[in-house]
PDB file of C-alpha atoms in Angstrom:
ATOM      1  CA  UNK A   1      92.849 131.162 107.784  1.00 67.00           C
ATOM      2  CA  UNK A   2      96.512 129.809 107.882  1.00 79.00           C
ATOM      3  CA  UNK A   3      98.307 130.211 104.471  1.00 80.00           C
ATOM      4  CA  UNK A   4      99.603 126.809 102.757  1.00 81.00           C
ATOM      5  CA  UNK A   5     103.095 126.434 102.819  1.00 81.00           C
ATOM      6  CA  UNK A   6     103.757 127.248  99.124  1.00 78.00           C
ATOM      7  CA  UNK A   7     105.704 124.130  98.092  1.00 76.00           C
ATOM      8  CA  UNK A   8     102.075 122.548  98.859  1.00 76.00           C
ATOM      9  CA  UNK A   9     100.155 124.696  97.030  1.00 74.00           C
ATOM     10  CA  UNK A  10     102.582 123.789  93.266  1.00 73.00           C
ATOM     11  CA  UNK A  11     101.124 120.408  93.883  1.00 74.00           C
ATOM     12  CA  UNK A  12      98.320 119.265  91.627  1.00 74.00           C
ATOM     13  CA  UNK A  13      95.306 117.409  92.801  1.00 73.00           C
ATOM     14  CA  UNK A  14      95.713 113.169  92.173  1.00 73.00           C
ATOM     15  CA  UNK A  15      92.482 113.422  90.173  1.00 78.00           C
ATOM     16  CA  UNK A  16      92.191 109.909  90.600  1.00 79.00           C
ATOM     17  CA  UNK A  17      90.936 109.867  94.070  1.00 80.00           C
ATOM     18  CA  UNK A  18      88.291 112.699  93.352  1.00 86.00           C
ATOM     19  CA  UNK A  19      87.054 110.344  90.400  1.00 87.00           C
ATOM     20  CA  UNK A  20      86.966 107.161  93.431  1.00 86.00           C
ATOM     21  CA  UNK A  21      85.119 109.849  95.387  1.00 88.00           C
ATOM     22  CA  UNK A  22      82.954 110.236  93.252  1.00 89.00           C
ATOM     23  CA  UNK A  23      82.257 106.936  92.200  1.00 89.00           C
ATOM     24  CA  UNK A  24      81.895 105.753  95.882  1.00 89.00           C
ATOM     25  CA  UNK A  25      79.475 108.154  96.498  1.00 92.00           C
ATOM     26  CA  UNK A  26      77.166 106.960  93.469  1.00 92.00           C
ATOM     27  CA  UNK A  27      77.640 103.389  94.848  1.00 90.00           C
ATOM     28  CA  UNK A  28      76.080 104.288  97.977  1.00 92.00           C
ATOM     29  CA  UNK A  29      73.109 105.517  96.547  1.00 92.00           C
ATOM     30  CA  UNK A  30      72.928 102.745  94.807  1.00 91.00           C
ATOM     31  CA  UNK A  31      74.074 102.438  91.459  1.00 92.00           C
ATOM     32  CA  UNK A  32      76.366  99.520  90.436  1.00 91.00           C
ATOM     33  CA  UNK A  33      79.485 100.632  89.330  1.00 87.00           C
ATOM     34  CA  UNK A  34      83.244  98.904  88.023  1.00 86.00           C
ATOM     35  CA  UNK A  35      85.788 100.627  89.087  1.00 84.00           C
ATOM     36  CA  UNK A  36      88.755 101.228  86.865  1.00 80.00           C
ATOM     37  CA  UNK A  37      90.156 104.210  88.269  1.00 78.00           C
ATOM     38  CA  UNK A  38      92.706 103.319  90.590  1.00 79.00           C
ATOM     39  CA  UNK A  39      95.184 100.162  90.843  1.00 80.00           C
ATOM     40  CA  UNK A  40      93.528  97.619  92.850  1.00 78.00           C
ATOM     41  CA  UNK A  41      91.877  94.436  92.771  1.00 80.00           C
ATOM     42  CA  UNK A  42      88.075  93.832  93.068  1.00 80.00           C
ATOM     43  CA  UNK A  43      88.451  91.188  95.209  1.00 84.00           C
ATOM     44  CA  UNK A  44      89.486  90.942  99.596  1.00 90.00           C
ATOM     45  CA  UNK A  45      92.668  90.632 100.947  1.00 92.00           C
ATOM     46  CA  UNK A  46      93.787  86.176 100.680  1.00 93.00           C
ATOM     47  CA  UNK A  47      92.062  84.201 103.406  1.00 95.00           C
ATOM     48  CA  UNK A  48      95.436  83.594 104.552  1.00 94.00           C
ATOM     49  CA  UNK A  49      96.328  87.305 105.048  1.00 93.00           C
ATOM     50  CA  UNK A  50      93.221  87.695 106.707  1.00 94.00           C
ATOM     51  CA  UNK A  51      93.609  84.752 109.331  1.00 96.00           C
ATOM     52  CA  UNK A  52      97.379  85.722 109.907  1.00 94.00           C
ATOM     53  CA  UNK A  53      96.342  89.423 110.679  1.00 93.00           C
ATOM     54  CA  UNK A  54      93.293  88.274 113.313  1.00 96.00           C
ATOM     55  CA  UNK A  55      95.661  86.290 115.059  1.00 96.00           C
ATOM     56  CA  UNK A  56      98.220  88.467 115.298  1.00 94.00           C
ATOM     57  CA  UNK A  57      95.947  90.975 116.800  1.00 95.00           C
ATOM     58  CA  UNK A  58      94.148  88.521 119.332  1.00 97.00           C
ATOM     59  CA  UNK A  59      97.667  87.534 120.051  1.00 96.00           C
ATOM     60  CA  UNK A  60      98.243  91.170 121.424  1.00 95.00           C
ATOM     61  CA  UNK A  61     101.109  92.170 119.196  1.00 92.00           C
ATOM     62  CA  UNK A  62      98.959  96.166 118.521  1.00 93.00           C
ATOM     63  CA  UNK A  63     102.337  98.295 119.360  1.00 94.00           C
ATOM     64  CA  UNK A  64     104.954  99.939 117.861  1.00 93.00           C
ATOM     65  CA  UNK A  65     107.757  97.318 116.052  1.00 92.00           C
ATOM     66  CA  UNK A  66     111.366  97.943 115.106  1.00 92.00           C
ATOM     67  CA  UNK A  67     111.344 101.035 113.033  1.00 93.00           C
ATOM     68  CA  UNK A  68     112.664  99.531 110.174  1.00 95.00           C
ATOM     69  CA  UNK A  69     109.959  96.750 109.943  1.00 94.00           C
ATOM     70  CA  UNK A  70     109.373  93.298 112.222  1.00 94.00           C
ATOM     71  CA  UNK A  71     112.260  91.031 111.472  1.00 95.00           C
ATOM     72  CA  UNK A  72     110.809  88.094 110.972  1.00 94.00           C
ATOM     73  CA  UNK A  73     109.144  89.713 107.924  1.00 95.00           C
ATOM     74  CA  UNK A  74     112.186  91.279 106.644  1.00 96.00           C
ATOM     75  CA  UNK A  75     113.625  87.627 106.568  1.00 97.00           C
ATOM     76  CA  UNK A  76     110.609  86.690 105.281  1.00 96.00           C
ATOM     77  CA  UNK A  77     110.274  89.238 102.042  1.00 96.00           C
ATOM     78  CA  UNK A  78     114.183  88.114 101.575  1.00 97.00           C
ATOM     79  CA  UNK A  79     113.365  84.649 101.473  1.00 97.00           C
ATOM     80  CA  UNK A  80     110.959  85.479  98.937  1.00 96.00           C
ATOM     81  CA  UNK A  81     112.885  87.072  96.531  1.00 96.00           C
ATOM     82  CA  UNK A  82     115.567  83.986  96.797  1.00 97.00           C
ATOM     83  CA  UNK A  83     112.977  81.698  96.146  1.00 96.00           C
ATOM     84  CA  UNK A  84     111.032  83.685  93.231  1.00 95.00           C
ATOM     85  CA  UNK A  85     113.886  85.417  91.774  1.00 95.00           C
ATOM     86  CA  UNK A  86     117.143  83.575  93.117  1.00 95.00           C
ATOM     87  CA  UNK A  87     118.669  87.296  94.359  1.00 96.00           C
ATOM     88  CA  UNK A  88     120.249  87.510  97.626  1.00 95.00           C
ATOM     89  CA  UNK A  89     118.886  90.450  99.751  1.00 95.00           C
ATOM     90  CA  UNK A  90     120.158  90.792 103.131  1.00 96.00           C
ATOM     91  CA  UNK A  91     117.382  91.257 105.491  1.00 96.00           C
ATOM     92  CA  UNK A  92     118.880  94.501 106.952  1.00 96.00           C
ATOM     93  CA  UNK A  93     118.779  95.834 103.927  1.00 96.00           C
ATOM     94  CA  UNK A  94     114.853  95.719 104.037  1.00 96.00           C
ATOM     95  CA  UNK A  95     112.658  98.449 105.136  1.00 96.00           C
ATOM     96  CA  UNK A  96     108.972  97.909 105.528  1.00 95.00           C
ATOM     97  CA  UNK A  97     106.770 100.874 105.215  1.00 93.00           C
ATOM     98  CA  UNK A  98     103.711 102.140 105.624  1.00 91.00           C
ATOM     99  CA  UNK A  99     102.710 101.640 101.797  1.00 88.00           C
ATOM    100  CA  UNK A 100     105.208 101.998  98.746  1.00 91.00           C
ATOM    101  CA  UNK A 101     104.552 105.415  98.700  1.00 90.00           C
ATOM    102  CA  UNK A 102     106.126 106.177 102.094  1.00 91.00           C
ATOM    103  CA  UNK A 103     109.061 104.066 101.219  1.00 93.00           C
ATOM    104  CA  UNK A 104     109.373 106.282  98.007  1.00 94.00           C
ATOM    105  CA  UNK A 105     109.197 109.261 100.570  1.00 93.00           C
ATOM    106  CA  UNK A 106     111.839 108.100 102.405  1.00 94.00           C
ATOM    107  CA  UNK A 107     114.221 107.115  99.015  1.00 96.00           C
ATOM    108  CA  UNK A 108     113.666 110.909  97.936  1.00 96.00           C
ATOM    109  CA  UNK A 109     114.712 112.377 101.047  1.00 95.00           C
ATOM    110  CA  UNK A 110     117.903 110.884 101.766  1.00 95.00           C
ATOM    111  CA  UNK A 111     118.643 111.251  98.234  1.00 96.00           C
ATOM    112  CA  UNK A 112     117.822 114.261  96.532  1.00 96.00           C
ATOM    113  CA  UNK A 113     118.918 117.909  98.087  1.00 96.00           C
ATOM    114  CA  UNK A 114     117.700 121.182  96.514  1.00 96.00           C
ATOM    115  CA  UNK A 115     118.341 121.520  92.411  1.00 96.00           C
ATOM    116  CA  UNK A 116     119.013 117.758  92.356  1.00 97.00           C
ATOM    117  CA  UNK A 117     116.997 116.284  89.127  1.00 97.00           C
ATOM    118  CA  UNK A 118     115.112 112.998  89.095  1.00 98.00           C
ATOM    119  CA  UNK A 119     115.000 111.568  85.542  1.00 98.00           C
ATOM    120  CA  UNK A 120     110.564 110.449  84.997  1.00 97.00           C
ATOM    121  CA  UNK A 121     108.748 108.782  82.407  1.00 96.00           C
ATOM    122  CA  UNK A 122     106.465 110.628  80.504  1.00 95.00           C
ATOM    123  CA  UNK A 123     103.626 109.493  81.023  1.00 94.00           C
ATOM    124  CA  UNK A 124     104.587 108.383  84.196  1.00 92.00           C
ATOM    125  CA  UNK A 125     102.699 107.872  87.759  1.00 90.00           C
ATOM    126  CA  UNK A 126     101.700 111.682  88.502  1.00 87.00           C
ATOM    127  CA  UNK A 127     102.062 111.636  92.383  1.00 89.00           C
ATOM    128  CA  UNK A 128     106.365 110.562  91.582  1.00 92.00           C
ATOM    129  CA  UNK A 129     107.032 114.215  90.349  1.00 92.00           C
ATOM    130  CA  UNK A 130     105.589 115.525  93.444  1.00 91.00           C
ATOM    131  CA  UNK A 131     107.296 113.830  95.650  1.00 92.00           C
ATOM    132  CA  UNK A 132     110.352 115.154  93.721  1.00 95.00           C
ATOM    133  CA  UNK A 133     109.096 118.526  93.797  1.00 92.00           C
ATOM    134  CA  UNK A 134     108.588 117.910  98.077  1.00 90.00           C
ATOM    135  CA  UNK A 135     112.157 117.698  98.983  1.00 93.00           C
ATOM    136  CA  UNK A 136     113.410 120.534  96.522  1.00 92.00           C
ATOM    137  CA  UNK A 137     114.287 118.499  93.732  1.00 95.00           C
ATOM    138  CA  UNK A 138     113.290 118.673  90.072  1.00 96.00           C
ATOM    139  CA  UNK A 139     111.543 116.420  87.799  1.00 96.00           C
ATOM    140  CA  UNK A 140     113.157 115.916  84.712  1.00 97.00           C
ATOM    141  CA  UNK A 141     110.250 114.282  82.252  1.00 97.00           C
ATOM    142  CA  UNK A 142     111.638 111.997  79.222  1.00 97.00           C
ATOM    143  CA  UNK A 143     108.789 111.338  76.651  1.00 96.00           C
ATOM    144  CA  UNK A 144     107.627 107.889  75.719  1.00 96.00           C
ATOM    145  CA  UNK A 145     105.356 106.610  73.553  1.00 94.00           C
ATOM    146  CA  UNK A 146     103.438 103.682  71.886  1.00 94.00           C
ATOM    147  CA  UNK A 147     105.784 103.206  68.987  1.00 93.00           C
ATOM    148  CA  UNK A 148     108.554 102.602  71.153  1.00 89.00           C
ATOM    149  CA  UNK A 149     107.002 100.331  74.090  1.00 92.00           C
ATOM    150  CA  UNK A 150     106.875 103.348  76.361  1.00 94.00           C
ATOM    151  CA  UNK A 151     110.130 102.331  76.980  1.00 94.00           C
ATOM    152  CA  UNK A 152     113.365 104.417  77.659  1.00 96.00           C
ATOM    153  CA  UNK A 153     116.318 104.107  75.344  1.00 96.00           C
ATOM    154  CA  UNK A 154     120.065 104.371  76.463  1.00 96.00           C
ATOM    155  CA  UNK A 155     120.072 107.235  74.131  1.00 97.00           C
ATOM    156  CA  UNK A 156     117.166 109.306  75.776  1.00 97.00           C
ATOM    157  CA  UNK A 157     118.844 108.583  78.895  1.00 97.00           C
ATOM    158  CA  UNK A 158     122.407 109.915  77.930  1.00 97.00           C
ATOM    159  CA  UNK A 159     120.638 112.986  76.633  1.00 96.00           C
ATOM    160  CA  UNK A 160     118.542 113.396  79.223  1.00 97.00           C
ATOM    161  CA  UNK A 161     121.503 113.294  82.025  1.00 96.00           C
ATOM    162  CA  UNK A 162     123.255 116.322  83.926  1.00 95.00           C
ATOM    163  CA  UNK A 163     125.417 116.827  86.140  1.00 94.00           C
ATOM    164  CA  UNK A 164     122.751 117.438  89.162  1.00 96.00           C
ATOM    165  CA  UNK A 165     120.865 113.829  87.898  1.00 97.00           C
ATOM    166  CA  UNK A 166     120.517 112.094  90.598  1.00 97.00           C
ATOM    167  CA  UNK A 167     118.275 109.543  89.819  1.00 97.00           C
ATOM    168  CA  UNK A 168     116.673 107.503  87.477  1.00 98.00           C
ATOM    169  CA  UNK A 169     112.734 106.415  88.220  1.00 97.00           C
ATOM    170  CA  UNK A 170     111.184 103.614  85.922  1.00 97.00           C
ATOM    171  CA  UNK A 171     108.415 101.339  86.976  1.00 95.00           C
ATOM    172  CA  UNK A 172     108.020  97.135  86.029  1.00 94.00           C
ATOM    173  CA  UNK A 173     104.977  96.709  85.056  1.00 93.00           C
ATOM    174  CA  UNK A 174     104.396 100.709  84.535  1.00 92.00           C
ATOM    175  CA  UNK A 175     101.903 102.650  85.712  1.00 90.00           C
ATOM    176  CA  UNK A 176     100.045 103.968  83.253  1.00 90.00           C
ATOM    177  CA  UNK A 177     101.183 102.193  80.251  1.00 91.00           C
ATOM    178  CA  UNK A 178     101.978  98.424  81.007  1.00 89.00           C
ATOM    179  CA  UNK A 179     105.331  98.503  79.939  1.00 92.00           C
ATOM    180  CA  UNK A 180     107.904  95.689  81.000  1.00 94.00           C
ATOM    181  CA  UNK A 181     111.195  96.494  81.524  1.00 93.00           C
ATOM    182  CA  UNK A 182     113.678  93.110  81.426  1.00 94.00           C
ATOM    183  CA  UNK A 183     116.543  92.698  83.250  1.00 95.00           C
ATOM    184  CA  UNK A 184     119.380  92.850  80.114  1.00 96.00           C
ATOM    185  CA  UNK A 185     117.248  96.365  79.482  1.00 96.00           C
ATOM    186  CA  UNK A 186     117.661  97.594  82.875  1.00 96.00           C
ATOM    187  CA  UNK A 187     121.282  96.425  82.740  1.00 96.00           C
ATOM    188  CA  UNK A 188     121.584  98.474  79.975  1.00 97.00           C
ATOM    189  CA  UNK A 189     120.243 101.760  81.333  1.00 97.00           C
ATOM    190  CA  UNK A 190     122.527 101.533  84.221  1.00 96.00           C
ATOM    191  CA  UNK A 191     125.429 101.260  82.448  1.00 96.00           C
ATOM    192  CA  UNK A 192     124.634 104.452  81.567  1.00 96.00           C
ATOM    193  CA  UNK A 193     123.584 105.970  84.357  1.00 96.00           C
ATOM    194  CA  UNK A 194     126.452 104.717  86.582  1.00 94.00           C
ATOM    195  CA  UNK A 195     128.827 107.318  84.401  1.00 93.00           C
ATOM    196  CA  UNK A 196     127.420 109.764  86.919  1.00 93.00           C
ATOM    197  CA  UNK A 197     128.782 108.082  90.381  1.00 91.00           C
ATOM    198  CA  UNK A 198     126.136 109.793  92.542  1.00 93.00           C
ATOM    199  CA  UNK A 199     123.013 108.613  90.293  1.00 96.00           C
ATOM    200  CA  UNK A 200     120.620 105.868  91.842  1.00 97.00           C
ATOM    201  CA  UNK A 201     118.289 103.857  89.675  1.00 98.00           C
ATOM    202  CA  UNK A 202     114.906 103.623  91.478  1.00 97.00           C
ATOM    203  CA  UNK A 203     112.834 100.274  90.228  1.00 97.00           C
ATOM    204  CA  UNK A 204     108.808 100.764  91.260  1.00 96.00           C
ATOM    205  CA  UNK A 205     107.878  96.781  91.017  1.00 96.00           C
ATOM    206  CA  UNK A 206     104.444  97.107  92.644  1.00 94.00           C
ATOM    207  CA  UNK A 207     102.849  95.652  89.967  1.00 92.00           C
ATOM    208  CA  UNK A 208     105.229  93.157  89.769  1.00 93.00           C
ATOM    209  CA  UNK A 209     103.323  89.578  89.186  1.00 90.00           C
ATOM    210  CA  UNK A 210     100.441  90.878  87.682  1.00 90.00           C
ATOM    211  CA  UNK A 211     101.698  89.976  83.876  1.00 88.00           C
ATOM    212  CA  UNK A 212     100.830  86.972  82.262  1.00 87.00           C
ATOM    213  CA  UNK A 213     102.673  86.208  78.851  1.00 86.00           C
ATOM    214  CA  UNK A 214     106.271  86.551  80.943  1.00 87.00           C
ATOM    215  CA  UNK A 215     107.833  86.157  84.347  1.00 90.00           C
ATOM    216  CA  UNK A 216     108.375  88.286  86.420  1.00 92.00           C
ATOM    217  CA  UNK A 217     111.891  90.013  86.685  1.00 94.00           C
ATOM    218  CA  UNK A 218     113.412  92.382  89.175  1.00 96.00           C
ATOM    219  CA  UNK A 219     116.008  95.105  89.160  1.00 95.00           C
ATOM    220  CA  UNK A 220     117.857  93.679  92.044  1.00 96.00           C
ATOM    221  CA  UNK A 221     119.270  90.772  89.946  1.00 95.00           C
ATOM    222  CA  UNK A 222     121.515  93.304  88.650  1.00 95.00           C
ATOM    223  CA  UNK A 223     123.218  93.144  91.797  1.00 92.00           C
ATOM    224  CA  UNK A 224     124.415  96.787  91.643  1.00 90.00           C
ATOM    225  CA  UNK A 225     124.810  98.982  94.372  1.00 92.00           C
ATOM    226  CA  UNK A 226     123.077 101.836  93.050  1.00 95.00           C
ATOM    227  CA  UNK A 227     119.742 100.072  92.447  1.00 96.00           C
ATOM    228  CA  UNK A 228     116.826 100.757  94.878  1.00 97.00           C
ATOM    229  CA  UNK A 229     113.928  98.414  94.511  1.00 97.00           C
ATOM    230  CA  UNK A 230     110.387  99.417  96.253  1.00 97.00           C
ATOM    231  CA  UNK A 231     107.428  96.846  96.476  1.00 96.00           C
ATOM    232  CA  UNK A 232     104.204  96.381  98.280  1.00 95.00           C
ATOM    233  CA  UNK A 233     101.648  93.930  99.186  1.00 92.00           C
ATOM    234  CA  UNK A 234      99.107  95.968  97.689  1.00 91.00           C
ATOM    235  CA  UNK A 235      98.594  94.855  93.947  1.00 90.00           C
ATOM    236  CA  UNK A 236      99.779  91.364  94.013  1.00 90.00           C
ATOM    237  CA  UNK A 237      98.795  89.969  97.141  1.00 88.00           C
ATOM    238  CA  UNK A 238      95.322  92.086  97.259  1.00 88.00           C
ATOM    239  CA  UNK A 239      96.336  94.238 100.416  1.00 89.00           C
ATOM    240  CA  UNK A 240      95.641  98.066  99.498  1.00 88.00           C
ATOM    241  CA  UNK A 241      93.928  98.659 102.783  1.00 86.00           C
ATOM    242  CA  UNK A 242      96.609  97.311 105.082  1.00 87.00           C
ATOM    243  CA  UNK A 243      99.098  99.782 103.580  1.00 85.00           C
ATOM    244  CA  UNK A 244     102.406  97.746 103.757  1.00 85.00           C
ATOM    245  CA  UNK A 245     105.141  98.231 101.510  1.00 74.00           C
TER     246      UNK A 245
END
């Protein structure tokens, strides 16, 4: 049998999907289960969504689109953001993916090179320091807890910085704690991270919308250049299975 490229083999299993395994499997032999082991809603994609998609595919458009994403969506996702948030995003500036974890993929690779650290949450989504760990970099874990909102401090950041960080990763709402992170906070973190002039603050808003004693924010109202924002259409809109971030 073909050895495992080694890099593969330091990767953990997402025990999440073995526990959806399983509890899939129970389902079909009946048994009547809630699910509240991965991120995603109990209910189908919007009527709307579902229309729009039928009639794009009875309208013939099945091949391959600009590589960066269709256009008119790109214009679309920026309009949103002007009208929800009141941020400018230039449509070119847009890249839709094949889910938010592809477009995290593709942030890590032209980013980090080998020895680079990425600054994590701990806890933190497990499959980030993977991804980290794919392209030769290394996860750098800061610890958060309860007492403090789960939330990283300016301090913990300073302390936690080298001079291989190359990125910061937080999430808004986090994954697995709930945490919100506001704008003036975020603002705050990149002040400091900006001392290092190569260090990019990734902002995982996936969750974004799905809060409900606040409104929403988003990172790109900072308006820095160093911010990289990565969405989907999974959690808010009720899209997992068409895998478009």
């Amino acid at each position: 049998m073909t050895d495992i490229a080694k890099r593969m083999q330091a990767i953990s299993p997402f025990r999440v999907m073995e526990i959806l395994a399983r509890a899939r499997a129970m389902e079909a032999k009946g048994r009547d289960i809630v699910h509240m082991e991965i991120g995603e809603p109990d209910f189908v994609s919007p009527q709307p969504a579902i229309d729009a998609g039928i009639a794009s595919l009875r309208a013939g458009l099945t091949h391959y689109t600009a590589a960066a994403g269709l256009p008119a969506l790109r214009e679309a996702i920026a309009a949103y953001y002007a009208q929800r948030f009141g941020v400018s995003v230039d449509p070119a500036h847009i890249i839709v993916t094949p889910g938010s974890s592809g477009a995290l993929q593709l942030v890590l690779g032209s980013l980090v090179n080998p020895g680079d650290e990425v600054l994590l949450t701990d806890p933190g989504y497990p499959c980030n320091r993977h991804m980290v760990s794919l392209f030769g970099g290394v996860p750098v874990p800061i610890a958060v807890t309860a007492d403090d909102g789960f939330a990283v401090s300016p301090r913990q950041l300073r302390d936690a910085m080298a001079t291989r960080t190359r990125a910061l990763m937080l999430a808004s709402p986090a994954n697995p704690t709930g945490n919100l992170i506001g704008v003036g906070d975020l603002r705050d973190l990149n002040a400091v991270l900006r001392r290092n002039a190569q260090a990019v603050l990734i902002c995982d808003e996936i969750y974004q919308g799905l809060q409900y004693d606040s409104e929403p924010e988003t990172a790109l109202a900072l308006g820095d250049d160093n911010v990289v924002v990565i969405n989907s259409f999974s959690k808010y809109f009720g899209m997992t299975g068409w895998r478009v971030g």
